[in-house]
PDB file of C-alpha atoms in Angstrom:
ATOM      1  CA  UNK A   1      24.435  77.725  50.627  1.00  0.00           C
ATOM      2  CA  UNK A   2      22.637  75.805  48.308  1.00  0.00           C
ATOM      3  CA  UNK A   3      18.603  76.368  47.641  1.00  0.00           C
ATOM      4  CA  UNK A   4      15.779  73.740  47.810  1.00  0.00           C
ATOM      5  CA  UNK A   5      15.822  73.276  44.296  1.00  0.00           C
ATOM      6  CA  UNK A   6      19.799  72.969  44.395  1.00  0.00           C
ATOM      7  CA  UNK A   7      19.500  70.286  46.587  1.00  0.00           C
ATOM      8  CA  UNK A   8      16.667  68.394  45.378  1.00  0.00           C
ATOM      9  CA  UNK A   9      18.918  68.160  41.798  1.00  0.00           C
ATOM     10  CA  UNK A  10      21.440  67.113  43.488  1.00  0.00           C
ATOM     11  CA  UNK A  11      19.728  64.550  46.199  1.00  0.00           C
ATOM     12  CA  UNK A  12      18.456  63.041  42.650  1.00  0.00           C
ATOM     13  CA  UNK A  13      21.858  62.834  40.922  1.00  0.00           C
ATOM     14  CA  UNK A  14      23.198  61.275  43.782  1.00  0.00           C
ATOM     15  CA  UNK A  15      20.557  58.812  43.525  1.00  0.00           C
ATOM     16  CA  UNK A  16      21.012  58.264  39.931  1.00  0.00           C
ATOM     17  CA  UNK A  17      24.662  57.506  39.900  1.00  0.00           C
ATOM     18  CA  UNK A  18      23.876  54.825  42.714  1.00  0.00           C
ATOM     19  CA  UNK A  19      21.834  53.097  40.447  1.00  0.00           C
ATOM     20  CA  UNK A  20      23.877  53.284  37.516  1.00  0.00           C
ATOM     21  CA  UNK A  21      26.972  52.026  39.721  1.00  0.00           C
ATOM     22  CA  UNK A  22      24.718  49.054  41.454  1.00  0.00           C
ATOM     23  CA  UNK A  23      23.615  47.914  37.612  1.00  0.00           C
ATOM     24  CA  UNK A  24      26.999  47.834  36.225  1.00  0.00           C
ATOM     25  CA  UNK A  25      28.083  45.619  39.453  1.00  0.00           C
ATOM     26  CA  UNK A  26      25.230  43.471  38.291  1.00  0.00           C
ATOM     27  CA  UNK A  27      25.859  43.655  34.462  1.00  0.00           C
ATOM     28  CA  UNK A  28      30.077  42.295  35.181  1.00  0.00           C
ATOM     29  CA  UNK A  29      28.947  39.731  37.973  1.00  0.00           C
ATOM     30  CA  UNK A  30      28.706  36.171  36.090  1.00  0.00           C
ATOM     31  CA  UNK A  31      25.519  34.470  36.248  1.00  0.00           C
ATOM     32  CA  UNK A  32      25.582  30.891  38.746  1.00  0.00           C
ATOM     33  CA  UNK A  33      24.909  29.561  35.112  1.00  0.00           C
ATOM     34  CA  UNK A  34      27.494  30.857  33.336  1.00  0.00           C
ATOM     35  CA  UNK A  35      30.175  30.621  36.051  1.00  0.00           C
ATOM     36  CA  UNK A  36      29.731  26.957  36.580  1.00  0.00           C
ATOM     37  CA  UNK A  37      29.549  26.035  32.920  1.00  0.00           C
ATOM     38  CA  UNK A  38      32.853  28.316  32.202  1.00  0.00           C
ATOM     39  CA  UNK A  39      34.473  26.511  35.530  1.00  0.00           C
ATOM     40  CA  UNK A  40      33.300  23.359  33.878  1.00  0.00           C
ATOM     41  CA  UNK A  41      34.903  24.494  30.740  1.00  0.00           C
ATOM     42  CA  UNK A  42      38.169  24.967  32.317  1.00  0.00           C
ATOM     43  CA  UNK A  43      38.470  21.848  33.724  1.00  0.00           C
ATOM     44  CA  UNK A  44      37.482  19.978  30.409  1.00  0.00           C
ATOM     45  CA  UNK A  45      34.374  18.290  31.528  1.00  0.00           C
ATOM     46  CA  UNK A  46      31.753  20.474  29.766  1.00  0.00           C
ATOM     47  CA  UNK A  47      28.236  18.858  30.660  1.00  0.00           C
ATOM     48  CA  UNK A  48      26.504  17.284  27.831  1.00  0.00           C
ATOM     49  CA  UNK A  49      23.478  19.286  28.138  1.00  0.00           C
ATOM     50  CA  UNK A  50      22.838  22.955  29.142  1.00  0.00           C
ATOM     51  CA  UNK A  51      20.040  25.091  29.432  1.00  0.00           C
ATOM     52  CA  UNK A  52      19.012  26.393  25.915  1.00  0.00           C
ATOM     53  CA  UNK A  53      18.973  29.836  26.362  1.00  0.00           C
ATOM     54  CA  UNK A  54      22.658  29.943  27.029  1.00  0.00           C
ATOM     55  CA  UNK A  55      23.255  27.320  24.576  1.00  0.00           C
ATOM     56  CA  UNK A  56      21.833  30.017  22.272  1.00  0.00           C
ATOM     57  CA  UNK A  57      24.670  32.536  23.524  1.00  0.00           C
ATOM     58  CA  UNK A  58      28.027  31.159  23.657  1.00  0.00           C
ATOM     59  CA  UNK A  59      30.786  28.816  21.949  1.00  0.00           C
ATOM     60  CA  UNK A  60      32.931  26.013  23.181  1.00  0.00           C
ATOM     61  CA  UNK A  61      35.229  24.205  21.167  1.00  0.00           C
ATOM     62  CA  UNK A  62      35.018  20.993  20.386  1.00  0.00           C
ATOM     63  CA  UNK A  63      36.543  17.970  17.986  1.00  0.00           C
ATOM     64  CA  UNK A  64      33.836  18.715  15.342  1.00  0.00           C
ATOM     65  CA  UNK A  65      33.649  22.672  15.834  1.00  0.00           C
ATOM     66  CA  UNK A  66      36.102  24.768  16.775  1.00  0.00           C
ATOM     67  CA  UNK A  67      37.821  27.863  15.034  1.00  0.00           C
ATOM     68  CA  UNK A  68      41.010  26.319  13.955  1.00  0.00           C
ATOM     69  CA  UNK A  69      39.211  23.744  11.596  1.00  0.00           C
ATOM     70  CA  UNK A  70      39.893  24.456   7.767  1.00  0.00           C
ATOM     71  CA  UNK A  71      36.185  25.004   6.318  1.00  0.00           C
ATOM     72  CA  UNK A  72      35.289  27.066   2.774  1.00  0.00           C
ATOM     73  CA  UNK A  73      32.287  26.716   0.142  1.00  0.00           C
ATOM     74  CA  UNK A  74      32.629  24.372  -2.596  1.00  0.00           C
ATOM     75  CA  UNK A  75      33.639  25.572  -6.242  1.00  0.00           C
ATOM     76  CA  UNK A  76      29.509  25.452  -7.082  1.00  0.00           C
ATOM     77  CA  UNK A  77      28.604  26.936  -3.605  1.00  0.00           C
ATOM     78  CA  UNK A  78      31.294  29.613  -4.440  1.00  0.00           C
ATOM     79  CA  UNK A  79      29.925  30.449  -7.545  1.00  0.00           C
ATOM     80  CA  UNK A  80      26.328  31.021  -5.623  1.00  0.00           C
ATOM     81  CA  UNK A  81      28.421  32.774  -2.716  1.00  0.00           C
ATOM     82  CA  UNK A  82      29.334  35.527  -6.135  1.00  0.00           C
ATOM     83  CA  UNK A  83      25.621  35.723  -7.373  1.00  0.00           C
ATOM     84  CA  UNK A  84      24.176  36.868  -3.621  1.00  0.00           C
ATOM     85  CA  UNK A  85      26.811  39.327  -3.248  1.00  0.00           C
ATOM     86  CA  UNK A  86      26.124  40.593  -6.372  1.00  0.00           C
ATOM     87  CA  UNK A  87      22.784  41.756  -4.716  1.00  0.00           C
ATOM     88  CA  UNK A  88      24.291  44.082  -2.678  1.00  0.00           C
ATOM     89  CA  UNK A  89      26.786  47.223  -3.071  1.00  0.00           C
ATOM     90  CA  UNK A  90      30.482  46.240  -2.972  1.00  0.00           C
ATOM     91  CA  UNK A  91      30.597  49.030   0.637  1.00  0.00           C
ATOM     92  CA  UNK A  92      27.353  46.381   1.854  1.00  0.00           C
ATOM     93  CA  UNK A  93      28.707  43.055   1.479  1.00  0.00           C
ATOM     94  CA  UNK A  94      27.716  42.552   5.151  1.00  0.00           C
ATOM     95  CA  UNK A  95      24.400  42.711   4.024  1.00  0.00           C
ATOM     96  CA  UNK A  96      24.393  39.220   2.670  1.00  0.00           C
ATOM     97  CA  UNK A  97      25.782  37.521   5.817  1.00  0.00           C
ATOM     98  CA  UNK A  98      22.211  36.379   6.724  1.00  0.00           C
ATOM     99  CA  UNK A  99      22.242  33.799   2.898  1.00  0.00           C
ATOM    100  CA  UNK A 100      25.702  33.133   3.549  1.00  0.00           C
ATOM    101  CA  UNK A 101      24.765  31.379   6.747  1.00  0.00           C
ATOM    102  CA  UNK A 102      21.820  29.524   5.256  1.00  0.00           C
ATOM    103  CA  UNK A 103      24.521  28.465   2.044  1.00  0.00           C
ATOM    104  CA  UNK A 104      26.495  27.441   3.981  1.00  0.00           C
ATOM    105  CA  UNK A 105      24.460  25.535   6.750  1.00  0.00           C
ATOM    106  CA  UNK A 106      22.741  23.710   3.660  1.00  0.00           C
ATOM    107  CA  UNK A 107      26.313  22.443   2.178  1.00  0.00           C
ATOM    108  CA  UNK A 108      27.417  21.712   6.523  1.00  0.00           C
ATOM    109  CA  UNK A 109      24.719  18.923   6.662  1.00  0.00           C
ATOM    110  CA  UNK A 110      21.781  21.369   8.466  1.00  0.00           C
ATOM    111  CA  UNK A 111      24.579  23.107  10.946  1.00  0.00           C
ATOM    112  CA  UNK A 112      26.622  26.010  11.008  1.00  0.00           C
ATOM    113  CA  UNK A 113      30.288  25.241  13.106  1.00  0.00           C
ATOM    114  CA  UNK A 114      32.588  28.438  13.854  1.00  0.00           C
ATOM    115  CA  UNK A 115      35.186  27.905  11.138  1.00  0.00           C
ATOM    116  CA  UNK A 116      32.075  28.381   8.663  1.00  0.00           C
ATOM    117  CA  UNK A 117      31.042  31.688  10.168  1.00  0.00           C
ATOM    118  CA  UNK A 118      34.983  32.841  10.330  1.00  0.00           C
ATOM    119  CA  UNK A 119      34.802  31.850   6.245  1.00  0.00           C
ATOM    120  CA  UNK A 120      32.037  34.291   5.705  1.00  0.00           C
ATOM    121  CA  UNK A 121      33.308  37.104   7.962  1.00  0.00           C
ATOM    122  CA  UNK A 122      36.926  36.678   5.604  1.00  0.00           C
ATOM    123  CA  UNK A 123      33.985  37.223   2.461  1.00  0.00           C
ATOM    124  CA  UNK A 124      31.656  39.985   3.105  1.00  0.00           C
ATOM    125  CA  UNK A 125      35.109  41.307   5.128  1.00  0.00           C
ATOM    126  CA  UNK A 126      33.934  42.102   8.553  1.00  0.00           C
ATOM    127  CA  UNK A 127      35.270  40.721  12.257  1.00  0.00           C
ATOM    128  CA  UNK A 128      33.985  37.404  12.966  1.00  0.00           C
ATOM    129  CA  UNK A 129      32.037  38.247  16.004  1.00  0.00           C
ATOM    130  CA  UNK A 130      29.136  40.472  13.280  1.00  0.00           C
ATOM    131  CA  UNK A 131      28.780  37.468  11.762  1.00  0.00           C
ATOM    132  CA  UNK A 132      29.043  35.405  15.519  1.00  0.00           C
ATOM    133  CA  UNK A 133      25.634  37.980  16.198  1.00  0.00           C
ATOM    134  CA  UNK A 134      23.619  37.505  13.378  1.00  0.00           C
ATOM    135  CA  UNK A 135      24.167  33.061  14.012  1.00  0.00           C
ATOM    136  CA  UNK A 136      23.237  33.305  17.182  1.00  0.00           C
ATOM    137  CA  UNK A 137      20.128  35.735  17.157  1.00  0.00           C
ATOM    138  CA  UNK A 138      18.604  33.338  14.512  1.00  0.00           C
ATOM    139  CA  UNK A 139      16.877  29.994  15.726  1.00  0.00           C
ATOM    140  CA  UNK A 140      17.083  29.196  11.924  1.00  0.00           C
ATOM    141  CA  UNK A 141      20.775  28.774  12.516  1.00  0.00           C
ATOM    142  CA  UNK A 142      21.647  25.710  14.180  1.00  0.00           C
ATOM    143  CA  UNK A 143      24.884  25.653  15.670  1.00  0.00           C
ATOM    144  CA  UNK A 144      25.379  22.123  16.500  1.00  0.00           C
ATOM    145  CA  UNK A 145      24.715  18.728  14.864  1.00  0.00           C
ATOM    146  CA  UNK A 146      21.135  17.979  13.270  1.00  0.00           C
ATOM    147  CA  UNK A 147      20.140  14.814  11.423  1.00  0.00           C
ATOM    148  CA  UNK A 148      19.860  14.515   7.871  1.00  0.00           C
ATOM    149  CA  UNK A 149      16.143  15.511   8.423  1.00  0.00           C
ATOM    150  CA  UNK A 150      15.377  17.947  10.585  1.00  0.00           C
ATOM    151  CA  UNK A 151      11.747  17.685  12.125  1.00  0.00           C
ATOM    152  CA  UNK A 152      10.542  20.806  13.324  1.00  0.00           C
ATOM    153  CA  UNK A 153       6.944  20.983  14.858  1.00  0.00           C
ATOM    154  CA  UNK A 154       5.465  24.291  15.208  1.00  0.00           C
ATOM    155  CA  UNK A 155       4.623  24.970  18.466  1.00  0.00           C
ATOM    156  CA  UNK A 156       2.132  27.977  18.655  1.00  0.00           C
ATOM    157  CA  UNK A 157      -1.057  28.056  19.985  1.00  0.00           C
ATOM    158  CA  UNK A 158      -3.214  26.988  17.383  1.00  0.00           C
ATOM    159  CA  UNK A 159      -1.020  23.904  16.015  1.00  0.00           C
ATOM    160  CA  UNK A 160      -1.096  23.467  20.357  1.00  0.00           C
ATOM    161  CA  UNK A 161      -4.720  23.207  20.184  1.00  0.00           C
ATOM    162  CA  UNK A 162      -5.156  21.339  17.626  1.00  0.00           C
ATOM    163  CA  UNK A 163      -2.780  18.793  18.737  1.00  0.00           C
ATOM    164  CA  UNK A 164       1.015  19.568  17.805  1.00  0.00           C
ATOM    165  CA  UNK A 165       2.216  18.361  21.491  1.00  0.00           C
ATOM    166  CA  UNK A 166       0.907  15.138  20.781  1.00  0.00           C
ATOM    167  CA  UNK A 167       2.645  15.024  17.501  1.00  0.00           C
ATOM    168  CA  UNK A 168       5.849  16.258  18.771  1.00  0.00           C
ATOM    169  CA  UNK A 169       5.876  12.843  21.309  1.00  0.00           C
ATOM    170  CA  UNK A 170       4.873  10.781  19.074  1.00  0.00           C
ATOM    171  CA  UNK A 171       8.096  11.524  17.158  1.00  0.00           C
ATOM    172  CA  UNK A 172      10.261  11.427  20.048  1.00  0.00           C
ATOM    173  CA  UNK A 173       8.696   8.425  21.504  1.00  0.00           C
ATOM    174  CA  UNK A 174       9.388   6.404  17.966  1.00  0.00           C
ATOM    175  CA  UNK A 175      12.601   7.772  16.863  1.00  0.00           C
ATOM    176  CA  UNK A 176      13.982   7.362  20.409  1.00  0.00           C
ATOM    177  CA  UNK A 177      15.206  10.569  21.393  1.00  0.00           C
ATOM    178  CA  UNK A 178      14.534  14.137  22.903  1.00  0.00           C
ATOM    179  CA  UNK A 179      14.441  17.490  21.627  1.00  0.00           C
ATOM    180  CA  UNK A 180      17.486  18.709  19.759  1.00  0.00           C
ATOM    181  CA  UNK A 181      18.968  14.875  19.683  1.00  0.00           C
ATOM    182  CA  UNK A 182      19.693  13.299  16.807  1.00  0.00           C
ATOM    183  CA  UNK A 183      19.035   9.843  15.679  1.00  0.00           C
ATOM    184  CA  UNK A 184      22.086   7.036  15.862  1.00  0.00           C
ATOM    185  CA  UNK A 185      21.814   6.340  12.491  1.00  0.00           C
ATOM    186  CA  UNK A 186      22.243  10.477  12.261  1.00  0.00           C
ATOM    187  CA  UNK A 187      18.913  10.184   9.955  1.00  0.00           C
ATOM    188  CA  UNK A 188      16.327  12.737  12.224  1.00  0.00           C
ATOM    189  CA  UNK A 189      16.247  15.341  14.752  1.00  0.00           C
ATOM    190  CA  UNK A 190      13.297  16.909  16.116  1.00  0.00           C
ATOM    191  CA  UNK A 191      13.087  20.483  17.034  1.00  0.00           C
ATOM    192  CA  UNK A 192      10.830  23.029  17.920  1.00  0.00           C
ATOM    193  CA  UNK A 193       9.759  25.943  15.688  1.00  0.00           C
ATOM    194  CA  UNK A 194       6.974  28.722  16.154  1.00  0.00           C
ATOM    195  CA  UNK A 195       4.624  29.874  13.477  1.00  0.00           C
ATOM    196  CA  UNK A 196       4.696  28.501  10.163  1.00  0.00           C
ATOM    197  CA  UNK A 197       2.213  30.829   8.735  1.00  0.00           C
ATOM    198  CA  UNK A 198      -0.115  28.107   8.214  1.00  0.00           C
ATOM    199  CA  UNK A 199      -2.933  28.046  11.184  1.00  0.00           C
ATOM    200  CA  UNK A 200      -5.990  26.598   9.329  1.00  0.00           C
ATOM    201  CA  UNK A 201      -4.310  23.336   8.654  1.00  0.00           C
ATOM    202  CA  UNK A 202      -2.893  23.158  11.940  1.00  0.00           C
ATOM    203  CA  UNK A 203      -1.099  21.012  13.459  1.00  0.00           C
ATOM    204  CA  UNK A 204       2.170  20.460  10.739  1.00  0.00           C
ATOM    205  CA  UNK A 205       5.582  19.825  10.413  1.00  0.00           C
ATOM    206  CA  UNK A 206       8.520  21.334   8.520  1.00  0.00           C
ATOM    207  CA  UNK A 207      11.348  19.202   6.924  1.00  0.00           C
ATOM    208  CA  UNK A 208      14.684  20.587   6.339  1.00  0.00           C
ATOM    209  CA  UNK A 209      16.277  18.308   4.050  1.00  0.00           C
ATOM    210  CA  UNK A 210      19.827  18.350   3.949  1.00  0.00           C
ATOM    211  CA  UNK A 211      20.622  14.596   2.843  1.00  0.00           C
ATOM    212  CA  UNK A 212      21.339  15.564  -0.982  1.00  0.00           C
ATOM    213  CA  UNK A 213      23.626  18.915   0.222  1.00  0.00           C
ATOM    214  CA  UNK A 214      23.289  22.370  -0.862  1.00  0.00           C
ATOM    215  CA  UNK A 215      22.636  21.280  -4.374  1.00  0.00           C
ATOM    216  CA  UNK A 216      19.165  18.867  -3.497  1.00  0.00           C
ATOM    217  CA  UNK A 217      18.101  21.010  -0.309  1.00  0.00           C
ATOM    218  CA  UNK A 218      14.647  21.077   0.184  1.00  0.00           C
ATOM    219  CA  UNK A 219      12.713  22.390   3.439  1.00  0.00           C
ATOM    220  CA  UNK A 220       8.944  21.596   2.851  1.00  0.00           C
ATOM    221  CA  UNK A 221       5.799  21.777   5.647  1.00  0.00           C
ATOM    222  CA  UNK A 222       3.432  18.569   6.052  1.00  0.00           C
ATOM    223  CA  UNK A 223       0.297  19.836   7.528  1.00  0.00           C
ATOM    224  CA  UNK A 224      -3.029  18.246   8.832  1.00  0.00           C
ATOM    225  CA  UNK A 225      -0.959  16.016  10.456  1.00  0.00           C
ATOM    226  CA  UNK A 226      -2.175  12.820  12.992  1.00  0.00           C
ATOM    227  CA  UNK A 227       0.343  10.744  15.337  1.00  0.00           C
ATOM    228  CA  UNK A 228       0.101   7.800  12.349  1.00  0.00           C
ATOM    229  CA  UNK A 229       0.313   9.634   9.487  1.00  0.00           C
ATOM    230  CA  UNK A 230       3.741  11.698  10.803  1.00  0.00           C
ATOM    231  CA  UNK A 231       5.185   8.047  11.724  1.00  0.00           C
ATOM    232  CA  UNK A 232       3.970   7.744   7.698  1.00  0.00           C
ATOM    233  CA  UNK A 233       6.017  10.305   6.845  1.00  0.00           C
ATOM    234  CA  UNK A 234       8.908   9.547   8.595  1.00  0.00           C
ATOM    235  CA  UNK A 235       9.397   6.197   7.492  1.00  0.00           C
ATOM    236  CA  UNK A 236       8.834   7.204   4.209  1.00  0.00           C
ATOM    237  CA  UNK A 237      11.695   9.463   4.482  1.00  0.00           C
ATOM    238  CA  UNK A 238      14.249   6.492   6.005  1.00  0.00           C
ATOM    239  CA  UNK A 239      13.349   4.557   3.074  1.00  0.00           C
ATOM    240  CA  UNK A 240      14.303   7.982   0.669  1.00  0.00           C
ATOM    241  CA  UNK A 241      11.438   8.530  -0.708  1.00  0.00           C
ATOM    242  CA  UNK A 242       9.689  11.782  -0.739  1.00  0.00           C
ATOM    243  CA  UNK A 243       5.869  12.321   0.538  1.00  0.00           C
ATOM    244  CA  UNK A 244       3.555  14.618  -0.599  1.00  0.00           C
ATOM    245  CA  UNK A 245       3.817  17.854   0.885  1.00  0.00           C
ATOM    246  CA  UNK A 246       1.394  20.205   2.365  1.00  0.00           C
ATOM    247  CA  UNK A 247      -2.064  18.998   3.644  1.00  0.00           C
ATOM    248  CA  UNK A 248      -2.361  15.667   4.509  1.00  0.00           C
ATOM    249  CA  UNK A 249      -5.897  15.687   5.219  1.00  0.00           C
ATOM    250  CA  UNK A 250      -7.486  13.237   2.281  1.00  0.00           C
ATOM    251  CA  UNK A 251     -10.483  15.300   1.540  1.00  0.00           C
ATOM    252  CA  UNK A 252      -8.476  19.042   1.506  1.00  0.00           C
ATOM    253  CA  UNK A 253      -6.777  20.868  -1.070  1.00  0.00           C
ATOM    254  CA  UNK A 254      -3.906  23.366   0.010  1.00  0.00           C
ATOM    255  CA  UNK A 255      -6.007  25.467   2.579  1.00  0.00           C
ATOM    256  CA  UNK A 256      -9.588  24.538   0.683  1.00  0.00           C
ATOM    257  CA  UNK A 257     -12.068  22.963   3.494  1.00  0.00           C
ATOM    258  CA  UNK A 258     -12.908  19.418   3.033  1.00  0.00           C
ATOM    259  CA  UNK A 259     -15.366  18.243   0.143  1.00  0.00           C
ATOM    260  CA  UNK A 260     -14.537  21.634  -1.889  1.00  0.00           C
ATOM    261  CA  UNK A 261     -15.882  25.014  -1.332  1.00  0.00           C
ATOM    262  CA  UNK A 262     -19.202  25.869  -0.138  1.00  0.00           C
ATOM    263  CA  UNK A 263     -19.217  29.504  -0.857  1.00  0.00           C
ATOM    264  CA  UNK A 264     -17.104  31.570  -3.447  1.00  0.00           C
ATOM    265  CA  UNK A 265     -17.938  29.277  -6.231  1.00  0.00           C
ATOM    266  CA  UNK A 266     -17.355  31.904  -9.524  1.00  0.00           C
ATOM    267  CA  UNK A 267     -15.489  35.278  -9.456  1.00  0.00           C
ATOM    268  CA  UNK A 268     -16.406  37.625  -6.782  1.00  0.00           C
ATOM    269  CA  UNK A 269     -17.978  40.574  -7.897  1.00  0.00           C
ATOM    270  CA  UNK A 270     -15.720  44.116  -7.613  1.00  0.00           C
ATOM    271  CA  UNK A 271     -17.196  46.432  -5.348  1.00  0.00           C
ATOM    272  CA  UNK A 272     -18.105  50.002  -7.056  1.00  0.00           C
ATOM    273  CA  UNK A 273     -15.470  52.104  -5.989  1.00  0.00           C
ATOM    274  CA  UNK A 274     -13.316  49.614  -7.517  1.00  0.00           C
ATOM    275  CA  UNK A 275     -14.719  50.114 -11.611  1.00  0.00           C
ATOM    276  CA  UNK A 276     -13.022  52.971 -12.794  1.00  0.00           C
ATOM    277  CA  UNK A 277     -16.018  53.620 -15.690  1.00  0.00           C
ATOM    278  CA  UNK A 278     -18.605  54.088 -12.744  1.00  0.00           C
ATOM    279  CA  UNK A 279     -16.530  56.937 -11.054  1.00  0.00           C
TER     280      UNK A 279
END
């Protein structure tokens, strides 16, 4: 016969393998989500939009992207594909999977299709599907079509406060499309982005350029930003030229305030502990 204790320990083992067994039922049944975009799979009418988390987490062929497509770097890109595996030990080539994406999403046009990431897992030598996780944990990897300028608007809260929703519809509203779409001309795309780093001249823009290829790539941040000038800057971009980058605000330089510095005006004087002859 079994004491108190005995029981109790096994009352609660009993209880934890019931809840191990219930969360692996949960874990193998398919989300309604999934089940009727794989149903819609099978029957060949995929739907041309999906929610974005699971556009984030799975694959499904299609003319323009699917594994059987011949892709490989260019004899230049090949030669830079060399030099960042030259970073790493010839054991770690993994390591450089992370560049290899962004080399080779620069030389795609801004996107990264499944034959590209096969092509890298056949260089650094590992199974496609390490190089299918590192693609698709990374919003900086996009994994279908952008336009030849990518517009991303950063959308944390100070840029919010200061104004970066506004922004964002003004470039939808003028370039005629919604999130993630590109343009007809396939010129722009506007996406989202969070933190740029650059709060105090909130609200701005990044550019990825990728109308010049991997060889005239360029990914700059327009900040200070108003719903005219960014229509500015976007038609100065249709017509190929290139605007100034960084603040936009007439009176600023880089992250200065406006009219120059108040305070801070020669060089700051070292604290003690700091002068090595006074210690």
């Amino acid at each position: 016969m079994l004491t108190p204790a005995a029981r109790l320990a096994a009352r609660r083992l009993l209880g934890l393998a019931s809840s191990a067994s219930e969360a692996a039922a949960r874990r193998l049944a398919p989300s309604p989500i999934a089940a009727s975009s794989y149903a819609a799979a099978a029957r060949g009418s995929v739907p041309s939009s999906r929610p974005f988390s699971t556009a984030l987490n799975y694959h499904i062929d299609s003319p323009e992207n699917k594994p059987d497509m011949k892709w490989e770097f260019t004899a230049a890109n090949m030669k830079k594909v060399k030099e960042i595996l030259s970073h790493y030990p010839s054991n770690y080539k993994q390591s450089g999977i992370i560049p290899l994406l962004d080399l080779a999403q620069q030389q795609h046009g801004g996107w990264v299709p499944v034959a590209a990431m096969d092509a890298i897992a056949k260089v650094v030598e590992v199974a496609p599907i390490r190089v299918y996780e590192v693609a698709t944990f990374y919003t900086m990897f996009n994994r279908t079509k952008v336009g030849k300028y990518h517009l991303l608007v950063c959308g944390t809260t100070p840029c919010m406060i200061r104004g970066s929703r506004e922004i964002e519809d003004t470039l939808l509203e003028h370039l005629g499309v919604k999130r993630n779409e590109v343009t007809s001309d396939g010129l722009f795309s506007v996406g989202e982005m969070e933190c740029m780093g650059c709060c105090v001249n909130a609200p701005m823009i990044a550019v990825a350029d990728y109308s010049k290829g991997s060889e005239g790539y360029t990914y700059n941040y327009y900040e200070d930003l108003t719903p005219k000038r960014v229509i500015e800057i976007v038609e100065k971009l249709r017509r190929g030229e290139t605007p100034p980058r960084g603040t936009q605000h007439p009176e600023r330089k880089n992250c200065g305030p406006a009219g120059g510095n108040t305070t801070l005006h020669g060089e700051p004087k070292p604290p003690p502990c700091r002068d090595l002859d006074a210690c």
